[in-house]
CSV table of C-alpha atoms and ligand atoms in Angstrom, one decimal:
chain,number,residue,atom,x,y,z
P,1,UNK,CA,-71.9,55.0,-37.2
P,2,UNK,CA,-72.8,57.6,-39.9
P,3,UNK,CA,-71.5,57.9,-42.6
P,4,UNK,CA,-70.3,54.3,-42.5
P,5,UNK,CA,-73.8,53.2,-41.7
P,6,UNK,CA,-76.5,54.7,-43.9
P,7,UNK,CA,-79.8,52.9,-43.3
P,8,UNK,CA,-81.4,54.4,-46.4
P,9,UNK,CA,-79.2,52.1,-48.5
P,10,UNK,CA,-81.6,49.3,-47.8
P,11,UNK,CA,-84.5,51.4,-48.9
P,12,UNK,CA,-83.2,52.6,-52.2
P,13,UNK,CA,-85.6,50.9,-54.5
P,14,UNK,CA,-88.4,48.3,-54.5
P,15,UNK,CA,-86.1,45.4,-55.3
P,16,UNK,CA,-83.9,45.9,-52.3
P,17,UNK,CA,-86.9,46.7,-50.1
P,18,UNK,CA,-88.4,43.4,-51.1
P,19,UNK,CA,-85.2,41.6,-50.4
P,20,UNK,CA,-85.0,42.8,-46.8
P,21,UNK,CA,-88.7,42.7,-46.1
P,22,UNK,CA,-89.4,41.0,-42.8
P,23,UNK,CA,-93.1,40.4,-43.1
P,24,UNK,CA,-95.0,39.1,-46.1
P,25,UNK,CA,-98.7,38.2,-46.2
P,26,UNK,CA,-99.8,35.0,-48.0
P,27,UNK,CA,-103.2,33.4,-48.4
P,28,UNK,CA,-102.2,30.9,-45.8
P,29,UNK,CA,-102.3,33.6,-43.1
P,30,UNK,CA,-106.1,34.1,-43.4
P,31,UNK,CA,-109.2,32.8,-41.8
P,32,UNK,CA,-112.4,34.0,-43.5
P,33,UNK,CA,-115.4,34.8,-41.4
P,34,UNK,CA,-118.7,33.9,-43.1
P,35,UNK,CA,-122.2,35.0,-42.2
P,36,UNK,CA,-125.0,32.6,-43.0
P,37,UNK,CA,-128.8,33.1,-43.1
P,38,UNK,CA,-131.8,30.9,-43.7
P,39,UNK,CA,-133.5,31.1,-47.1
P,40,UNK,CA,-132.6,30.6,-50.8
P,41,UNK,CA,-130.8,32.8,-53.2
P,42,UNK,CA,-129.8,35.3,-50.6
P,43,UNK,CA,-126.6,37.4,-50.8
P,44,UNK,CA,-127.4,40.2,-48.6
P,45,UNK,CA,-125.0,43.1,-48.1
P,46,UNK,CA,-124.5,44.1,-44.5
P,47,UNK,CA,-125.2,47.9,-44.3
P,48,UNK,CA,-122.4,48.7,-41.9
P,49,UNK,CA,-120.0,46.3,-43.6
P,50,UNK,CA,-119.9,47.4,-47.3
P,51,UNK,CA,-119.0,44.6,-49.8
P,52,UNK,CA,-119.6,42.0,-47.1
P,53,UNK,CA,-122.5,39.7,-47.2
P,54,UNK,CA,-124.8,37.2,-45.5
P,55,UNK,CA,-125.3,34.1,-47.6
P,56,UNK,CA,-128.0,31.5,-47.7
P,57,UNK,CA,-126.7,28.0,-47.9
P,58,UNK,CA,-127.2,27.5,-51.6
P,59,UNK,CA,-125.0,30.6,-52.4
P,60,UNK,CA,-122.6,29.8,-49.6
P,61,UNK,CA,-121.6,26.8,-51.7
P,62,UNK,CA,-120.3,29.0,-54.6
P,63,UNK,CA,-118.6,31.3,-52.2
P,64,UNK,CA,-116.7,28.5,-50.5
P,65,UNK,CA,-115.5,27.2,-53.9
P,66,UNK,CA,-114.3,30.7,-54.8
P,67,UNK,CA,-112.4,31.0,-51.5
P,68,UNK,CA,-110.8,27.6,-52.0
P,69,UNK,CA,-109.7,28.5,-55.6
P,70,UNK,CA,-108.1,31.7,-54.3
P,71,UNK,CA,-106.1,29.7,-51.8
P,72,UNK,CA,-108.2,30.6,-48.8
P,73,UNK,CA,-108.4,27.4,-46.9
P,74,UNK,CA,-110.1,28.1,-43.6
P,75,UNK,CA,-113.4,29.6,-42.7
P,76,UNK,CA,-115.0,30.8,-39.5
P,77,UNK,CA,-118.8,30.3,-39.5
P,78,UNK,CA,-121.4,32.5,-37.9
P,79,UNK,CA,-125.2,32.2,-38.2
P,80,UNK,CA,-128.0,34.7,-38.1
P,81,UNK,CA,-130.8,33.0,-36.1
P,82,UNK,CA,-134.4,33.8,-36.8
P,83,UNK,CA,-136.0,35.8,-33.8
P,84,UNK,CA,-138.6,33.1,-33.1
P,85,UNK,CA,-135.9,30.6,-32.4
P,86,UNK,CA,-134.1,32.7,-29.8
P,87,UNK,CA,-134.5,32.1,-26.1
P,88,UNK,CA,-132.6,32.5,-22.8
P,89,UNK,CA,-130.7,29.2,-23.0
P,90,UNK,CA,-129.8,29.1,-26.7
P,91,UNK,CA,-131.8,25.9,-27.2
P,92,UNK,CA,-131.6,26.2,-31.0
P,93,UNK,CA,-127.8,26.1,-30.8
P,94,UNK,CA,-128.1,22.3,-30.0
P,95,UNK,CA,-130.4,21.5,-32.9
P,96,UNK,CA,-128.6,18.9,-34.9
P,97,UNK,CA,-130.4,20.2,-38.0
P,98,UNK,CA,-129.9,23.8,-37.1
P,99,UNK,CA,-128.5,26.4,-39.6
P,100,UNK,CA,-124.9,26.1,-38.2
P,101,UNK,CA,-124.9,22.3,-38.3
P,102,UNK,CA,-126.2,22.4,-41.9
P,103,UNK,CA,-123.7,25.0,-42.9
P,104,UNK,CA,-120.8,22.9,-41.5
P,105,UNK,CA,-122.0,19.9,-43.5
P,106,UNK,CA,-122.4,22.0,-46.7
P,107,UNK,CA,-118.9,23.4,-46.5
P,108,UNK,CA,-117.3,20.0,-45.8
P,109,UNK,CA,-119.3,18.5,-48.6
P,110,UNK,CA,-118.4,21.2,-51.0
P,111,UNK,CA,-114.7,21.4,-50.1
P,112,UNK,CA,-113.7,18.5,-47.9
P,113,UNK,CA,-110.2,19.9,-47.2
P,114,UNK,CA,-111.5,23.4,-46.1
P,115,UNK,CA,-110.8,23.9,-42.4
P,116,UNK,CA,-114.1,24.7,-40.8
P,117,UNK,CA,-114.1,26.6,-37.6
P,118,UNK,CA,-117.4,27.5,-35.8
P,119,UNK,CA,-118.4,30.3,-33.5
P,120,UNK,CA,-119.4,28.8,-30.2
P,121,UNK,CA,-121.4,31.4,-28.2
P,122,UNK,CA,-124.9,32.0,-27.1
P,123,UNK,CA,-125.4,35.5,-28.4
P,124,UNK,CA,-126.8,34.8,-31.9
P,125,UNK,CA,-129.3,32.4,-30.2
P,126,UNK,CA,-130.0,34.5,-27.1
P,127,UNK,CA,-133.3,36.4,-26.9
P,128,UNK,CA,-131.3,39.0,-24.9
P,129,UNK,CA,-128.2,39.2,-27.1
P,130,UNK,CA,-125.9,38.0,-24.4
P,131,UNK,CA,-123.2,35.3,-24.5
P,132,UNK,CA,-124.6,33.6,-21.4
P,133,UNK,CA,-127.8,32.5,-19.7
P,134,UNK,CA,-129.4,35.2,-17.6
P,135,UNK,CA,-130.9,34.6,-14.2
P,136,UNK,CA,-131.8,37.1,-11.4
P,137,UNK,CA,-129.8,39.9,-13.0
P,138,UNK,CA,-126.7,37.8,-13.6
P,139,UNK,CA,-125.0,36.1,-16.5
P,140,UNK,CA,-124.6,32.5,-15.2
P,141,UNK,CA,-121.1,31.0,-15.8
P,142,UNK,CA,-121.3,27.3,-15.3
P,143,UNK,CA,-124.8,26.8,-16.7
P,144,UNK,CA,-123.6,28.6,-19.8
P,145,UNK,CA,-120.5,26.5,-20.0
P,146,UNK,CA,-122.7,23.4,-20.1
P,147,UNK,CA,-124.6,24.7,-23.1
P,148,UNK,CA,-121.4,25.8,-24.9
P,149,UNK,CA,-120.0,22.3,-24.3
P,150,UNK,CA,-123.1,20.6,-25.8
P,151,UNK,CA,-122.9,23.1,-28.7
P,152,UNK,CA,-119.3,22.2,-29.4
P,153,UNK,CA,-120.2,18.5,-29.5
P,154,UNK,CA,-123.0,19.2,-31.9
P,155,UNK,CA,-120.6,21.2,-34.2
P,156,UNK,CA,-118.0,18.4,-34.0
P,157,UNK,CA,-120.7,15.8,-34.9
P,158,UNK,CA,-121.6,17.9,-37.9
P,159,UNK,CA,-118.0,17.8,-39.0
P,160,UNK,CA,-116.3,21.0,-37.7
P,161,UNK,CA,-112.5,20.8,-37.6
P,162,UNK,CA,-112.3,23.4,-34.8
P,163,UNK,CA,-114.7,25.0,-32.4
P,164,UNK,CA,-114.1,28.6,-31.5
P,165,UNK,CA,-115.6,29.6,-28.2
P,166,UNK,CA,-116.0,33.4,-28.3
P,167,UNK,CA,-117.9,33.9,-25.1
P,168,UNK,CA,-115.3,34.5,-22.3
P,169,UNK,CA,-117.0,32.3,-19.7
P,170,UNK,CA,-114.5,30.8,-17.2
P,171,UNK,CA,-113.6,27.1,-17.6
P,172,UNK,CA,-115.2,26.5,-20.9
P,173,UNK,CA,-112.1,25.3,-22.7
P,174,UNK,CA,-111.5,22.5,-20.2
P,175,UNK,CA,-115.2,21.5,-20.2
P,176,UNK,CA,-115.3,21.4,-24.1
P,177,UNK,CA,-111.9,19.5,-24.3
P,178,UNK,CA,-113.0,16.9,-21.9
P,179,UNK,CA,-116.4,16.4,-23.6
P,180,UNK,CA,-114.7,16.1,-27.1
P,181,UNK,CA,-112.3,13.5,-25.7
P,182,UNK,CA,-115.0,11.6,-24.0
P,183,UNK,CA,-117.1,11.4,-27.2
P,184,UNK,CA,-114.2,10.4,-29.4
P,185,UNK,CA,-113.7,13.7,-31.1
P,186,UNK,CA,-110.0,13.6,-30.4
P,187,UNK,CA,-109.1,15.4,-33.7
P,188,UNK,CA,-111.5,18.3,-33.2
P,189,UNK,CA,-109.5,21.3,-32.2
P,190,UNK,CA,-110.3,24.3,-30.1
P,191,UNK,CA,-109.4,27.9,-31.1
P,192,UNK,CA,-110.1,29.9,-28.0
P,193,UNK,CA,-111.0,33.6,-28.1
P,194,UNK,CA,-108.6,33.9,-25.1
P,195,UNK,CA,-108.0,37.6,-24.8
P,196,UNK,CA,-111.3,39.1,-26.0
P,197,UNK,CA,-112.0,42.6,-24.9
P,198,UNK,CA,-115.3,44.4,-24.3
P,199,UNK,CA,-115.0,46.5,-27.3
P,200,UNK,CA,-117.0,49.1,-29.1
P,201,UNK,CA,-115.6,47.8,-32.4
P,202,UNK,CA,-118.1,44.9,-32.6
P,203,UNK,CA,-121.0,47.1,-33.6
P,204,UNK,CA,-121.3,46.2,-37.3
P,205,UNK,CA,-121.0,42.4,-36.5
P,206,UNK,CA,-124.0,42.7,-34.1
P,207,UNK,CA,-125.9,44.4,-37.0
P,208,UNK,CA,-124.9,41.5,-39.3
P,209,UNK,CA,-126.3,38.9,-36.9
P,210,UNK,CA,-128.9,41.0,-35.2
P,211,UNK,CA,-127.3,40.0,-32.0
P,212,UNK,CA,-126.8,43.2,-30.0
P,213,UNK,CA,-127.6,43.0,-26.3
P,214,UNK,CA,-131.2,44.3,-25.7
P,215,UNK,CA,-132.4,46.7,-23.0
P,216,UNK,CA,-133.0,44.9,-19.8
P,217,UNK,CA,-133.8,46.3,-16.4
P,218,UNK,CA,-131.3,44.3,-14.3
P,219,UNK,CA,-128.5,43.5,-16.8
P,220,UNK,CA,-126.2,46.1,-18.3
P,221,UNK,CA,-126.3,46.5,-22.1
P,222,UNK,CA,-122.6,45.8,-22.4
P,223,UNK,CA,-120.6,42.6,-22.0
P,224,UNK,CA,-118.2,43.9,-19.4
P,225,UNK,CA,-118.9,41.2,-16.8
P,226,UNK,CA,-117.4,38.6,-19.1
P,227,UNK,CA,-115.3,40.3,-21.8
P,228,UNK,CA,-112.1,42.0,-20.7
P,229,UNK,CA,-111.5,45.6,-19.7
P,230,UNK,CA,-109.5,47.3,-22.5
P,231,UNK,CA,-107.3,49.0,-19.9
P,232,UNK,CA,-105.8,45.6,-19.0
P,233,UNK,CA,-102.6,44.0,-20.3
P,234,UNK,CA,-101.5,41.3,-17.8
P,235,UNK,CA,-104.9,39.9,-17.5
P,236,UNK,CA,-104.7,38.9,-21.2
P,237,UNK,CA,-101.7,36.7,-20.5
P,238,UNK,CA,-103.4,35.1,-17.5
P,239,UNK,CA,-106.5,34.3,-19.6
P,240,UNK,CA,-104.4,33.0,-22.5
P,241,UNK,CA,-102.2,30.8,-20.3
P,242,UNK,CA,-105.2,29.3,-18.6
P,243,UNK,CA,-106.9,28.5,-21.9
P,244,UNK,CA,-103.7,26.7,-23.1
P,245,UNK,CA,-103.6,24.8,-19.9
P,246,UNK,CA,-107.2,23.8,-20.4
P,247,UNK,CA,-106.5,22.5,-23.8
P,248,UNK,CA,-106.8,25.3,-26.4
P,249,UNK,CA,-104.9,24.5,-29.6
P,250,UNK,CA,-104.9,28.0,-30.9
P,251,UNK,CA,-105.5,31.2,-28.9
P,252,UNK,CA,-106.8,34.5,-30.1
P,253,UNK,CA,-106.5,38.2,-29.4
P,254,UNK,CA,-109.5,40.4,-30.3
P,255,UNK,CA,-110.0,43.1,-31.6
P,256,UNK,CA,-106.8,43.6,-33.7
P,257,UNK,CA,-105.5,47.1,-34.4
P,258,UNK,CA,-105.9,48.6,-30.9
P,259,UNK,CA,-104.4,45.5,-29.3
P,260,UNK,CA,-101.0,45.0,-31.1
P,261,UNK,CA,-99.2,45.3,-27.8
P,262,UNK,CA,-101.3,42.4,-26.4
P,263,UNK,CA,-100.6,40.3,-29.4
P,264,UNK,CA,-96.8,40.8,-29.1
P,265,UNK,CA,-96.9,40.2,-25.3
P,266,UNK,CA,-98.6,36.9,-25.9
P,267,UNK,CA,-96.4,35.9,-28.8
P,268,UNK,CA,-93.4,36.4,-26.5
P,269,UNK,CA,-94.8,34.2,-23.8
P,270,UNK,CA,-96.6,31.2,-25.4
P,271,UNK,CA,-95.8,28.6,-27.9
P,272,UNK,CA,-99.1,27.8,-29.5
P,273,UNK,CA,-100.3,29.5,-32.7
P,274,UNK,CA,-101.9,32.9,-32.2
P,275,UNK,CA,-104.8,34.3,-34.1
P,276,UNK,CA,-105.9,37.9,-34.2
P,277,UNK,CA,-109.4,39.0,-35.2
P,278,UNK,CA,-109.5,42.2,-37.3
P,279,UNK,CA,-113.1,42.9,-36.2
P,280,UNK,CA,-116.1,44.4,-38.0
P,281,UNK,CA,-115.6,47.9,-36.7
P,282,UNK,CA,-112.0,48.0,-37.9
P,283,UNK,CA,-113.3,46.9,-41.4
P,284,UNK,CA,-116.1,49.5,-41.3
P,285,UNK,CA,-113.7,52.4,-40.4
P,286,UNK,CA,-111.5,51.7,-43.3
P,287,UNK,CA,-114.4,51.3,-45.7
P,288,UNK,CA,-116.1,54.5,-44.5
P,289,UNK,CA,-112.9,56.6,-44.7
P,290,UNK,CA,-112.2,55.2,-48.2
P,291,UNK,CA,-115.7,55.9,-49.4
P,292,UNK,CA,-115.2,59.5,-48.4
P,293,UNK,CA,-111.9,59.6,-50.2
P,294,UNK,CA,-110.1,60.4,-47.0
P,295,UNK,CA,-107.9,57.2,-47.0
P,296,UNK,CA,-106.5,54.9,-49.7
P,297,UNK,CA,-108.4,51.7,-49.1
P,298,UNK,CA,-105.9,49.2,-50.4
P,299,UNK,CA,-102.9,50.8,-48.8
P,300,UNK,CA,-104.5,51.1,-45.4
P,301,UNK,CA,-105.8,47.6,-45.6
P,302,UNK,CA,-102.4,46.2,-46.4
P,303,UNK,CA,-100.6,48.3,-43.7
P,304,UNK,CA,-103.0,47.4,-40.9
P,305,UNK,CA,-103.1,43.7,-41.8
P,306,UNK,CA,-99.3,43.4,-42.2
P,307,UNK,CA,-99.0,45.0,-38.8
P,308,UNK,CA,-100.9,42.0,-37.3
P,309,UNK,CA,-98.4,39.5,-38.7
P,310,UNK,CA,-95.5,41.7,-37.7
P,311,UNK,CA,-96.9,42.0,-34.1
P,312,UNK,CA,-96.9,38.2,-33.9
P,313,UNK,CA,-100.1,36.8,-35.4
P,314,UNK,CA,-99.9,33.4,-37.0
P,315,UNK,CA,-103.5,33.5,-38.2
P,316,UNK,CA,-105.5,36.6,-39.2
P,317,UNK,CA,-109.3,36.5,-39.2
P,318,UNK,CA,-110.3,39.3,-41.5
P,319,UNK,CA,-113.2,40.5,-43.7
P,320,UNK,CA,-110.5,41.8,-46.1
P,321,UNK,CA,-109.1,38.3,-46.8
P,322,UNK,CA,-110.4,38.1,-50.3
P,323,UNK,CA,-109.4,41.7,-51.2
P,324,UNK,CA,-105.9,41.1,-49.9
P,325,UNK,CA,-105.4,37.8,-51.7
P,326,UNK,CA,-106.6,39.5,-55.0
P,327,UNK,CA,-104.1,42.2,-54.4
P,328,UNK,CA,-101.1,40.1,-53.5
P,329,UNK,CA,-101.5,37.3,-56.1
H,401,PBG,C1,-120.0,36.7,-30.4
H,401,PBG,C2,-118.9,37.3,-31.2
H,401,PBG,C3,-118.8,38.7,-31.5
H,401,PBG,C4,-117.8,38.8,-32.4
H,401,PBG,C5,-117.4,37.5,-32.8
H,401,PBG,N1,-118.1,36.6,-32.0
H,401,PBG,C6,-119.5,39.9,-30.9
H,401,PBG,C7,-119.5,40.1,-29.5
H,401,PBG,O1,-118.8,39.5,-28.7
H,401,PBG,O2,-120.4,40.9,-29.1
H,401,PBG,C8,-117.3,40.1,-33.0
H,401,PBG,C9,-116.7,40.0,-34.4
H,401,PBG,C10,-116.6,41.3,-35.1
H,401,PBG,O3,-117.0,42.4,-34.6
H,401,PBG,O4,-116.2,41.3,-36.3
H,401,PBG,N2,-119.6,36.1,-29.2
């Protein structure tokens, strides 16, 4: 009781604050998303994601080496698929010589120890920008799961260490796990986007990959029939527990900053590693406010990212990974 207890004693100077600090970010915390395009010599800045780029494979090589040298040892790959290769069923996703499959090989050839995780979802391949096959005004679940399963096998064949299904179809983790086991990919892991919300924060990402849902007469332009309602909390636990039962090695909460409560709820309930995805819109907000001089970029970046780890994240997927590592090392 005051004055015997004075909490400010432990805040007197930087040395004592460092001594009692509960949460410290290190390069080991980060998973780096990478956007990949066809072509040569391309390092293309994404307009709504300042200082973030789409790379062609030749330049991806150098970027991967840079990341490794900085101590960033895991990447999450996304590809931008040319329009003429898109259809309803995501056929191109299964092409063993597709952009994703070539990207996986390139990263593993360049940096054999780099952990390669791959996005498994139809939207970059879908002519409609949806994560599922469309028929009669419906996003089909089980037919989509079949494609996601084949896609996962194709990524495993190319050398992916983890597949990361980001689609939110029911039952896809079990289907993928069983197929990987049957084909002998017993060491290929699954990071499941378990609690993924239908969020307005994904806008810049959809610009980056040109993957936004298109206007259709009989299908809503949002993803609310498969991604979760942001008003819900207990549903996130249900989704996460099911994915773990189905064989997920790592689970994920997405987006990040508006979902810290969900992250903590899940951390308190499950015992597998938990990832959080600080998504494109979160990145864009900080960049935009900093450009206007309204917020201090580095301070807000550190504060929000530290909050993920404090809330329970073991892994942070973040477009700030490089900036943060530069700052802390
Ligand atoms: C696609 C996918 C999305 C993101 C990751 N995988 C977009 C979406 O679901 O529409 C968003 C990532 C971000 O905004 O940074 N399944």
